């Protein structure tokens, strides 16, 4: 499954053939990513990346999630995906990251817009959430640029690197997106 964005950029359903390249990208960006993402310190080998890919593949089969690699000029630059899909609450959540060397080009903004389109077209959800650390301005700028609404702060919403984190809660609802 491929989501075409433009001549240089597309999203590709995550599979085991991506493991080596994703692990190498994670290794190169360990200190950059670890500040924001809880899984980085637990990803110590290619086998850890493979476990994540296998779990994601299982989720995709059950239609409870979907992870894609972001390919820019045919290189993997990061990941974006639906970390959960609930058909009880009709809601999904997008998560994402890029290698630092690929930031500043609009890659994530375009990918987020394309995945939002794909999600409303292919899954029976009414709302997509994006949850960003209140100190992570680069991450907040992505849903803001795509047109998501900032619903406010979720206080002490998670625990990362020894402290509680407040999050901004961005949302897009189906009827607002269709306008
Ligand atoms: C969050 C993250 C993906 C944002 O990356 P980013 O490069 O800032 O976002 P984009 O790819 O959308 O690029 C936007 C930048 O490219 C510029 N840009 C260039 N061409 C552009 C285009 N066609 N469209 C939009 N922006 C464009 C924008 O001006 C912006 O630059 P600025 O930061 O100087 O204002 C990245 O910082 C990251 O992976 N961080 C670590 C992990 C993380 O925090 N994940 C999120 C957890 S919630």
XYZ file of C-alpha atoms and ligand atoms in Angstrom:
227
model
C 0.000 0.000 0.000
C 1.462 3.315 -1.127
C 0.137 6.848 -0.547
C 1.559 9.102 -3.261
C 2.192 12.720 -2.197
C 4.350 14.260 -4.935
C 7.117 13.229 -7.329
C 9.687 13.052 -4.476
C 7.565 11.955 -1.534
C 5.342 8.979 -0.668
C 4.210 6.884 2.294
C 4.668 3.112 2.161
C 3.075 0.539 4.469
C 5.706 -0.561 6.991
C 7.141 -4.047 6.380
C 10.107 -6.148 7.494
C 12.271 -5.111 4.527
C 12.437 -1.614 6.076
C 13.959 -2.797 9.383
C 17.666 -2.169 8.679
C 17.157 1.336 7.252
C 14.806 2.374 10.082
C 17.173 1.058 12.738
C 20.121 2.925 11.162
C 18.047 6.144 11.041
C 17.101 5.650 14.709
C 20.766 5.071 15.647
C 21.908 8.241 13.840
C 19.169 10.296 15.561
C 19.119 8.690 18.996
C 19.761 11.837 21.053
C 17.479 13.970 18.823
C 14.518 11.570 19.133
C 14.974 10.359 22.708
C 14.019 13.769 24.087
C 10.438 13.308 22.810
C 9.769 9.628 22.117
C 9.586 6.965 24.857
C 10.445 3.952 22.649
C 13.882 5.178 21.521
C 15.841 4.020 24.568
C 14.253 0.541 24.288
C 15.265 0.207 20.613
C 18.773 -1.199 21.006
C 19.065 -3.488 17.971
C 17.542 -4.227 14.584
C 15.612 -7.043 16.290
C 13.789 -4.448 18.452
C 12.789 -2.580 15.280
C 11.597 -5.898 13.810
C 9.372 -6.551 16.845
C 7.773 -3.119 16.340
C 7.232 -3.902 12.630
C 5.656 -7.306 13.408
C 3.291 -5.749 15.986
C 2.370 -2.989 13.524
C 1.704 -5.547 10.773
C -0.610 -7.446 13.128
C -2.424 -4.189 14.007
C -2.864 -3.406 10.302
C -4.348 -6.869 9.669
C -6.841 -6.255 12.517
C -7.510 -2.713 11.241
C -6.560 -1.295 14.649
C -3.547 0.699 13.441
C -1.345 1.486 10.450
C 2.317 2.495 10.285
C 4.012 3.847 7.157
C 7.565 4.803 6.273
C 8.033 8.250 4.764
C 10.148 7.963 1.609
C 11.740 11.147 0.239
C 13.876 10.736 -2.883
C 13.559 6.991 -2.243
C 15.193 7.110 1.205
C 13.379 6.412 4.471
C 13.289 9.727 6.334
C 10.988 8.773 9.238
C 7.648 7.220 10.128
C 4.066 8.376 10.383
C 1.119 6.233 11.362
C -2.124 5.601 13.144
C -1.059 4.456 16.588
C -4.576 3.290 17.356
C -7.981 3.080 15.712
C -11.057 2.641 17.915
C -14.330 1.713 16.221
C -16.134 2.055 19.545
C -15.184 5.721 19.879
C -14.725 6.291 16.094
C -11.353 7.866 16.783
C -7.747 7.474 15.697
C -4.428 9.079 16.651
C -1.519 10.049 14.407
C 2.095 9.799 15.598
C 5.266 10.725 13.664
C 8.999 11.344 13.630
C 11.731 12.331 11.170
C 15.495 11.994 11.142
C 16.889 15.432 11.979
C 18.653 15.655 8.591
C 15.244 15.581 6.866
C 13.577 18.349 8.890
C 12.870 21.831 7.560
C 11.592 20.648 4.155
C 7.853 20.329 4.840
C 8.030 16.512 4.644
C 5.958 15.923 7.807
C 3.351 18.576 7.089
C 2.696 17.025 3.655
C 2.735 13.497 5.111
C 0.300 14.438 7.890
C -2.108 16.008 5.400
C -1.922 12.917 3.142
C -2.450 10.517 6.065
C -5.409 12.560 7.334
C -7.016 12.270 3.876
C -6.265 8.537 3.708
C -7.663 7.915 7.199
C -10.991 9.630 6.597
C -11.257 7.908 3.178
C -10.441 4.398 4.422
C -11.385 4.034 8.092
C -14.698 4.570 9.826
C -13.542 7.270 12.248
C -15.012 10.672 13.020
C -11.999 12.246 14.699
C -8.192 12.123 14.510
C -6.089 13.176 17.508
C -2.494 14.417 17.519
C -0.893 14.750 20.953
C 2.199 17.010 21.236
C 4.457 17.816 24.185
C 3.836 21.468 25.194
C 7.585 22.093 24.811
C 7.820 20.503 21.348
C 7.085 23.476 19.090
C 8.234 21.714 15.883
C 5.751 18.911 16.532
C 2.873 21.310 17.346
C 3.527 23.231 14.118
C 2.704 20.140 12.032
C -1.016 19.729 12.947
C -1.385 23.527 13.199
C -0.153 23.912 9.574
C -2.469 21.118 8.375
C -5.455 22.857 9.996
C -6.033 20.749 13.127
C -7.675 22.526 16.076
C -5.826 22.923 19.368
C -8.300 21.779 22.039
C -6.077 22.745 24.965
C -3.744 21.124 27.456
C -3.844 17.586 28.859
C -2.063 18.024 32.194
C 0.486 15.375 33.251
C -0.645 13.245 30.352
C 2.388 10.943 30.211
C 5.668 10.201 31.977
C 8.909 10.542 29.996
C 12.583 10.610 31.032
C 11.699 10.917 34.726
C 9.035 13.602 34.609
C 5.356 14.146 33.885
C 4.627 15.775 30.519
C 1.795 18.136 29.591
C 0.442 17.731 26.060
C -1.458 19.877 23.609
C -4.403 17.953 22.178
C -4.932 18.700 18.470
C -7.989 17.296 16.678
C -9.516 17.125 13.228
C -13.133 15.996 12.824
C -14.430 14.383 9.646
C -17.031 17.082 8.870
C -14.457 19.856 9.381
C -11.939 18.109 7.099
C -14.562 17.560 4.388
C -15.259 21.315 4.298
C 8.083 16.817 14.706
C 8.956 16.824 13.466
C 8.587 15.686 12.542
C 8.755 18.165 12.727
O 9.688 18.252 11.670
P 9.712 19.571 10.743
O 10.780 19.397 9.745
O 9.736 20.783 11.607
O 8.289 19.526 10.030
P 7.996 19.527 8.471
O 8.646 18.366 7.815
O 6.559 19.691 8.312
O 8.780 20.819 7.954
C 8.373 22.111 8.374
C 9.537 23.054 8.165
O 9.897 23.024 6.785
C 9.626 24.308 6.189
N 9.030 24.017 4.876
C 9.737 24.029 3.722
N 8.939 23.684 2.695
C 7.702 23.469 3.213
C 6.445 23.080 2.665
N 6.307 22.860 1.346
N 5.395 22.908 3.480
C 5.503 23.116 4.805
N 6.669 23.491 5.392
C 7.768 23.673 4.606
C 8.684 25.015 7.155
O 8.799 26.419 7.074
C 9.207 24.494 8.484
O 10.405 25.134 8.781
P 10.647 25.874 10.208
O 10.722 24.778 11.216
O 11.944 26.563 10.023
O 9.459 26.753 10.409
C 10.451 16.693 13.852
O 10.814 17.840 14.589
C 10.735 15.446 14.672
O 10.707 14.335 14.175
N 11.060 15.619 15.979
C 11.443 14.537 16.846
C 10.348 13.525 17.088
C 9.064 14.171 17.520
O 9.062 15.162 18.209
N 7.955 13.548 17.111
C 6.642 14.048 17.444
C 6.179 13.524 18.739
S 4.544 14.103 19.100
